[in-house]
Amino acid sequence: MGTDNRRLLRRVGRAAAVTGAVGVAGLAYASVVERNWFRLRRYELPLLPPGSPRLRVLHLSDAHLTPGRRMLIDWIRGLEAYEPDLVVNTGDSLAHPDAVEPFIDALGPLLDRPGAFVYGSNDMFSPQLKNPARYLWRTSKNDYNKRRVPDLPWRELGAAMSSAGWLDLNNRKGSLKAGVLDVALAGVHDSHIKLDRYDAIAGPADPAADIRLGVLHSPEPANLDRFAADGYQLLLAGHTHGGQLCLPFYGTLVTNCGIDRRRAWGLHEYDDAWLHVSGGLGTSPYAPVRFCCRPEASLLDLVPAAD
């Protein structure tokens, strides 16, 4: 082998080693650091009648909890310190058959506050090992076509939240008092597993309520359109994980549902309503990484609109 060829091979070898080291470092960061680098997003929206007191809404989503995630459990419990007036959980709380008790432990004193919830597909069906690259050209919706019998304790999860007084909004309407404010709510079950039934809740939202909230797991435009048309002012969803693996200066690659990339997480206008999509707190245990997409919960301070 000539001298030039040996030099070329050494350069290629060095480049491959550097690339491999960068890849290992990136994976370590995404799985160990960012996955556990929780943040609380904060927003303010002028949606209440003039003269109303502030309404602080804590939005939780996509914990995908397994029993051993003590850092996540403790971080969720600590959110009580922000004294929310209302807690909304938009689903995918579980990722293990033994996760109901740890999740209820995580909610802790938050369960003493007014609350509401819907389910996500992963509250009913356990996560499965799959090629994450498939999300680049398709959603995971069809993965559930052959899974008819839920294998996670979703009934126990719902019973625990309902027994604390939280509203079950899976294809249901409800109302509650948050302080002195009347809150009208409606929700649908997860469209990702074709259990959403908007017709069961269709019709104008209560015009006498101080605030009207629509709750759903997956932010599918077909349901969002109907919530907005029925007069719900703030729509709360999860499911997307904010993309989970994002690119710097580009953002979300895929949403795993019908919502566009621009609204994969955060607060955005949606027709005559506001839409907040949570980037979520967890990941599938088979894809325990986040990159440029920190796990999150959100506080939305609803304040009086200007006279």
Tab-separated table of C-alpha atoms in Angstrom:
chain	number	residue	atom	x	y	z
A	1	MET	CA	0.000	0.000	0.000
A	2	GLY	CA	1.380	3.370	-0.950
A	3	THR	CA	2.136	6.188	1.475
A	4	ASP	CA	-0.746	8.339	0.184
A	5	ASN	CA	-3.239	5.509	0.684
A	6	ARG	CA	-2.054	4.908	4.239
A	7	ARG	CA	-2.461	8.611	5.030
A	8	LEU	CA	-5.955	8.580	3.566
A	9	LEU	CA	-6.945	5.558	5.643
A	10	ARG	CA	-5.600	7.222	8.805
A	11	ARG	CA	-7.635	10.350	8.081
A	12	VAL	CA	-10.768	8.307	7.439
A	13	GLY	CA	-10.172	6.383	10.639
A	14	ARG	CA	-9.725	9.575	12.666
A	15	ALA	CA	-12.883	11.076	11.150
A	16	ALA	CA	-14.858	7.925	11.930
A	17	ALA	CA	-13.565	7.937	15.515
A	18	VAL	CA	-14.518	11.582	16.007
A	19	THR	CA	-17.958	10.993	14.494
A	20	GLY	CA	-18.506	7.993	16.743
A	21	ALA	CA	-17.408	9.917	19.834
A	22	VAL	CA	-19.759	12.794	18.995
A	23	GLY	CA	-22.610	10.332	18.472
A	24	VAL	CA	-21.975	8.619	21.811
A	25	ALA	CA	-21.766	11.988	23.597
A	26	GLY	CA	-25.002	13.157	21.956
A	27	LEU	CA	-26.816	9.978	22.939
A	28	ALA	CA	-25.559	10.257	26.520
A	29	TYR	CA	-26.720	13.866	26.699
A	30	ALA	CA	-30.146	13.066	25.221
A	31	SER	CA	-30.783	10.047	27.443
A	32	VAL	CA	-29.213	11.112	30.746
A	33	VAL	CA	-29.206	14.911	30.812
A	34	GLU	CA	-32.005	16.355	28.701
A	35	ARG	CA	-34.494	13.568	29.432
A	36	ASN	CA	-34.300	14.544	33.118
A	37	TRP	CA	-33.921	18.319	32.618
A	38	PHE	CA	-37.515	19.237	33.386
A	39	ARG	CA	-38.816	22.743	32.862
A	40	LEU	CA	-41.970	24.673	33.641
A	41	ARG	CA	-43.270	26.900	30.859
A	42	ARG	CA	-45.381	29.921	31.829
A	43	TYR	CA	-47.947	31.845	29.812
A	44	GLU	CA	-50.540	34.547	30.434
A	45	LEU	CA	-53.785	34.774	28.485
A	46	PRO	CA	-56.489	37.481	28.828
A	47	LEU	CA	-59.539	35.209	28.557
A	48	LEU	CA	-61.577	35.896	31.702
A	49	PRO	CA	-64.437	38.376	32.152
A	50	PRO	CA	-63.381	41.825	33.374
A	51	GLY	CA	-62.982	41.964	37.131
A	52	SER	CA	-62.318	38.221	37.523
A	53	PRO	CA	-59.526	36.892	39.709
A	54	ARG	CA	-56.651	35.110	37.997
A	55	LEU	CA	-57.137	31.419	37.157
A	56	ARG	CA	-53.893	29.426	37.162
A	57	VAL	CA	-54.113	26.250	35.068
A	58	LEU	CA	-51.430	23.581	35.398
A	59	HIS	CA	-51.224	21.440	32.240
A	60	LEU	CA	-49.598	18.013	32.605
A	61	SER	CA	-49.179	15.497	29.800
A	62	ASP	CA	-47.312	12.434	28.574
A	63	ALA	CA	-45.522	11.365	31.742
A	64	HIS	CA	-45.184	7.807	30.329
A	65	LEU	CA	-44.298	6.848	33.865
A	66	THR	CA	-42.439	3.732	34.926
A	67	PRO	CA	-42.101	3.005	38.655
A	68	GLY	CA	-38.381	3.766	38.876
A	69	ARG	CA	-38.458	7.362	37.598
A	70	ARG	CA	-38.044	8.988	40.986
A	71	MET	CA	-36.713	12.297	39.618
A	72	LEU	CA	-39.826	12.769	37.488
A	73	ILE	CA	-42.161	11.732	40.312
A	74	ASP	CA	-40.566	14.204	42.723
A	75	TRP	CA	-40.555	17.009	40.152
A	76	ILE	CA	-44.288	16.619	39.471
A	77	ARG	CA	-45.022	16.610	43.224
A	78	GLY	CA	-43.088	19.861	43.535
A	79	LEU	CA	-45.474	21.668	41.181
A	80	GLU	CA	-47.907	22.060	44.078
A	81	ALA	CA	-45.675	24.936	45.226
A	82	TYR	CA	-47.034	27.031	42.322
A	83	GLU	CA	-50.566	26.790	43.773
A	84	PRO	CA	-52.529	26.056	40.599
A	85	ASP	CA	-56.274	26.663	40.728
A	86	LEU	CA	-56.979	23.880	38.216
A	87	VAL	CA	-54.965	20.866	36.997
A	88	VAL	CA	-55.550	19.308	33.564
A	89	ASN	CA	-53.927	16.014	32.586
A	90	THR	CA	-54.072	15.286	28.850
A	91	GLY	CA	-53.062	11.634	29.048
A	92	ASP	CA	-50.357	9.057	28.359
A	93	SER	CA	-49.611	8.983	32.063
A	94	LEU	CA	-48.534	5.323	32.157
A	95	ALA	CA	-45.830	3.200	30.553
A	96	HIS	CA	-45.891	0.183	32.901
A	97	PRO	CA	-48.526	-2.045	34.540
A	98	ASP	CA	-47.292	-1.011	37.993
A	99	ALA	CA	-47.214	2.735	37.322
A	100	VAL	CA	-50.647	3.791	38.641
A	101	GLU	CA	-49.560	4.068	42.270
A	102	PRO	CA	-46.343	5.981	41.424
A	103	PHE	CA	-48.297	8.359	39.184
A	104	ILE	CA	-50.876	9.064	41.881
A	105	ASP	CA	-47.974	9.551	44.301
A	106	ALA	CA	-46.484	12.047	41.832
A	107	LEU	CA	-49.721	14.027	41.704
A	108	GLY	CA	-49.833	13.992	45.500
A	109	PRO	CA	-51.345	17.223	46.857
A	110	LEU	CA	-52.353	18.317	43.346
A	111	LEU	CA	-55.222	15.842	43.639
A	112	ASP	CA	-56.719	18.061	46.344
A	113	ARG	CA	-57.189	20.776	43.755
A	114	PRO	CA	-59.887	20.892	41.048
A	115	GLY	CA	-58.807	18.779	38.098
A	116	ALA	CA	-59.786	17.012	34.890
A	117	PHE	CA	-58.286	14.343	32.651
A	118	VAL	CA	-58.500	12.378	29.420
A	119	TYR	CA	-56.693	9.209	28.432
A	120	GLY	CA	-54.029	8.702	25.811
A	121	SER	CA	-53.366	5.489	23.931
A	122	ASN	CA	-50.471	4.621	26.241
A	123	ASP	CA	-52.729	4.684	29.276
A	124	MET	CA	-54.390	1.629	27.766
A	125	PHE	CA	-51.737	-0.103	25.658
A	126	SER	CA	-48.209	-0.742	26.844
A	127	PRO	CA	-45.311	0.661	24.795
A	128	GLN	CA	-43.678	-1.651	22.262
A	129	LEU	CA	-40.254	-1.743	20.708
A	130	LYS	CA	-40.380	-0.213	17.227
A	131	ASN	CA	-38.153	1.554	14.732
A	132	PRO	CA	-38.359	5.286	15.610
A	133	ALA	CA	-37.373	6.229	12.055
A	134	ARG	CA	-40.847	5.180	10.916
A	135	TYR	CA	-42.234	8.396	12.375
A	136	LEU	CA	-40.538	10.286	9.558
A	137	TRP	CA	-43.043	8.975	7.006
A	138	ARG	CA	-46.035	7.739	9.023
A	139	THR	CA	-47.770	8.135	12.377
A	140	SER	CA	-48.115	5.329	14.897
A	141	LYS	CA	-51.919	5.374	14.554
A	142	ASN	CA	-52.122	2.135	12.585
A	143	ASP	CA	-49.938	0.322	15.117
A	144	TYR	CA	-53.043	-0.129	17.260
A	145	ASN	CA	-55.210	-1.783	14.595
A	146	LYS	CA	-54.298	-5.264	15.832
A	147	ARG	CA	-54.263	-4.367	19.542
A	148	ARG	CA	-57.859	-4.730	20.679
A	149	VAL	CA	-57.505	-5.532	24.384
A	150	PRO	CA	-55.826	-2.935	26.618
A	151	ASP	CA	-53.035	-4.332	28.788
A	152	LEU	CA	-52.467	-1.369	31.100
A	153	PRO	CA	-54.603	-0.553	34.192
A	154	TRP	CA	-56.385	2.463	32.710
A	155	ARG	CA	-59.537	1.853	34.759
A	156	GLU	CA	-57.559	1.970	38.005
A	157	LEU	CA	-55.825	5.150	36.852
A	158	GLY	CA	-59.134	6.842	36.054
A	159	ALA	CA	-60.744	5.642	39.279
A	160	ALA	CA	-57.909	7.096	41.346
A	161	MET	CA	-58.227	10.528	39.738
A	162	SER	CA	-62.031	10.453	39.755
A	163	SER	CA	-62.136	9.500	43.436
A	164	ALA	CA	-60.181	12.662	44.161
A	165	GLY	CA	-62.901	14.669	42.437
A	166	TRP	CA	-61.248	15.160	39.065
A	167	LEU	CA	-63.535	15.178	36.034
A	168	ASP	CA	-63.307	12.303	33.572
A	169	LEU	CA	-63.648	14.087	30.215
A	170	ASN	CA	-63.322	11.111	27.871
A	171	ASN	CA	-66.135	11.967	25.416
A	172	ARG	CA	-67.840	13.883	28.213
A	173	LYS	CA	-68.768	17.377	29.298
A	174	GLY	CA	-68.541	18.742	32.815
A	175	SER	CA	-68.222	21.818	34.944
A	176	LEU	CA	-66.448	22.709	38.139
A	177	LYS	CA	-65.661	25.576	40.453
A	178	ALA	CA	-62.108	26.840	40.585
A	179	GLY	CA	-62.186	29.349	43.381
A	180	VAL	CA	-65.107	31.635	42.555
A	181	LEU	CA	-64.952	30.933	38.814
A	182	ASP	CA	-67.261	28.631	36.874
A	183	VAL	CA	-65.308	26.488	34.434
A	184	ALA	CA	-67.040	24.611	31.604
A	185	LEU	CA	-65.075	21.694	30.163
A	186	ALA	CA	-65.495	19.130	27.415
A	187	GLY	CA	-63.139	16.441	26.243
A	188	VAL	CA	-62.667	13.538	23.885
A	189	HIS	CA	-60.950	10.202	24.223
A	190	ASP	CA	-57.823	9.590	22.171
A	191	SER	CA	-58.291	9.921	18.403
A	192	HIS	CA	-55.007	8.054	17.932
A	193	ILE	CA	-56.814	4.829	18.816
A	194	LYS	CA	-60.097	5.928	17.224
A	195	LEU	CA	-61.970	6.307	20.509
A	196	ASP	CA	-62.821	9.994	20.111
A	197	ARG	CA	-66.562	10.671	19.839
A	198	TYR	CA	-67.022	14.393	19.434
A	199	ASP	CA	-70.699	13.955	18.620
A	200	ALA	CA	-71.229	12.916	22.261
A	201	ILE	CA	-70.219	16.401	23.428
A	202	ALA	CA	-71.179	18.492	20.397
A	203	GLY	CA	-73.003	21.758	20.824
A	204	PRO	CA	-72.278	25.242	22.085
A	205	ALA	CA	-70.177	25.543	25.215
A	206	ASP	CA	-71.945	26.996	28.248
A	207	PRO	CA	-72.098	30.759	27.588
A	208	ALA	CA	-72.643	31.473	31.294
A	209	ALA	CA	-69.300	29.969	32.329
A	210	ASP	CA	-66.398	32.275	33.175
A	211	ILE	CA	-64.073	30.168	30.984
A	212	ARG	CA	-64.591	27.282	28.552
A	213	LEU	CA	-61.880	24.644	28.091
A	214	GLY	CA	-61.589	21.853	25.506
A	215	VAL	CA	-59.428	18.880	26.494
A	216	LEU	CA	-57.964	16.175	24.242
A	217	HIS	CA	-54.863	14.014	24.046
A	218	SER	CA	-53.918	14.175	20.372
A	219	PRO	CA	-54.319	17.609	18.721
A	220	GLU	CA	-56.103	16.398	15.607
A	221	PRO	CA	-57.407	19.346	13.560
A	222	ALA	CA	-60.806	17.700	12.966
A	223	ASN	CA	-61.531	17.791	16.701
A	224	LEU	CA	-59.819	21.134	17.291
A	225	ASP	CA	-62.001	22.717	14.613
A	226	ARG	CA	-65.152	21.515	16.356
A	227	PHE	CA	-64.031	22.624	19.818
A	228	ALA	CA	-63.272	26.098	18.464
A	229	ALA	CA	-66.564	26.283	16.556
A	230	ASP	CA	-68.484	25.319	19.718
A	231	GLY	CA	-66.997	28.231	21.621
A	232	TYR	CA	-64.253	26.650	23.733
A	233	GLN	CA	-61.699	29.370	24.336
A	234	LEU	CA	-58.634	27.358	25.353
A	235	LEU	CA	-57.832	23.902	23.964
A	236	LEU	CA	-55.351	21.707	25.840
A	237	ALA	CA	-53.583	18.740	24.217
A	238	GLY	CA	-50.413	16.676	24.397
A	239	HIS	CA	-49.241	13.585	22.497
A	240	THR	CA	-46.581	15.150	20.248
A	241	HIS	CA	-43.747	15.259	22.828
A	242	GLY	CA	-42.883	18.481	21.008
A	243	GLY	CA	-41.214	16.246	18.445
A	244	GLN	CA	-38.957	14.678	21.130
A	245	LEU	CA	-35.946	14.708	18.782
A	246	CYS	CA	-35.602	18.179	17.284
A	247	LEU	CA	-32.956	19.912	15.227
A	248	PRO	CA	-31.310	23.200	16.219
A	249	PHE	CA	-32.599	26.142	14.136
A	250	TYR	CA	-35.230	23.851	12.563
A	251	GLY	CA	-37.238	22.454	15.432
A	252	THR	CA	-39.742	19.634	15.338
A	253	LEU	CA	-39.283	16.971	12.692
A	254	VAL	CA	-42.573	15.102	13.136
A	255	THR	CA	-45.754	15.507	15.203
A	256	ASN	CA	-47.174	11.940	14.989
A	257	CYS	CA	-50.624	13.380	14.286
A	258	GLY	CA	-52.388	15.873	12.025
A	259	ILE	CA	-51.181	19.081	13.675
A	260	ASP	CA	-48.532	21.027	11.770
A	261	ARG	CA	-44.917	21.208	12.954
A	262	ARG	CA	-45.207	24.870	13.902
A	263	ARG	CA	-47.802	24.028	16.533
A	264	ALA	CA	-46.223	20.808	17.809
A	265	TRP	CA	-45.810	22.410	21.226
A	266	GLY	CA	-46.522	25.686	22.962
A	267	LEU	CA	-49.300	28.256	22.773
A	268	HIS	CA	-50.816	29.284	19.451
A	269	GLU	CA	-53.964	30.826	18.089
A	270	TYR	CA	-56.363	28.318	16.572
A	271	ASP	CA	-59.315	29.847	14.734
A	272	ASP	CA	-61.192	31.788	17.435
A	273	ALA	CA	-59.542	29.837	20.261
A	274	TRP	CA	-56.117	29.341	21.787
A	275	LEU	CA	-54.372	25.990	21.557
A	276	HIS	CA	-51.763	24.839	24.040
A	277	VAL	CA	-49.906	21.644	23.129
A	278	SER	CA	-47.686	20.329	25.905
A	279	GLY	CA	-44.293	18.972	24.919
A	280	GLY	CA	-44.848	16.388	27.643
A	281	LEU	CA	-42.814	15.069	30.538
A	282	GLY	CA	-41.698	11.613	29.470
A	283	THR	CA	-40.762	9.246	26.698
A	284	SER	CA	-41.426	5.661	25.765
A	285	PRO	CA	-39.096	3.415	27.791
A	286	TYR	CA	-37.970	2.043	24.407
A	287	ALA	CA	-36.887	5.495	23.215
A	288	PRO	CA	-35.612	7.184	26.401
A	289	VAL	CA	-34.066	10.224	24.731
A	290	ARG	CA	-34.895	13.877	24.143
A	291	PHE	CA	-32.836	16.284	22.068
A	292	CYS	CA	-33.450	20.039	21.821
A	293	CYS	CA	-36.861	19.322	23.345
A	294	ARG	CA	-36.748	19.342	27.135
A	295	PRO	CA	-39.535	17.607	29.092
A	296	GLU	CA	-42.060	20.100	30.388
A	297	ALA	CA	-45.244	21.038	32.162
A	298	SER	CA	-46.977	24.406	31.766
A	299	LEU	CA	-48.662	27.024	33.916
A	300	LEU	CA	-51.229	29.110	32.064
A	301	ASP	CA	-52.336	32.172	33.991
A	302	LEU	CA	-55.758	33.190	32.712
A	303	VAL	CA	-56.464	36.827	33.506
A	304	PRO	CA	-59.285	39.270	32.733
A	305	ALA	CA	-59.570	40.574	29.233
A	306	ALA	CA	-59.265	44.320	28.788
A	307	ASP	CA	-62.511	46.269	29.135
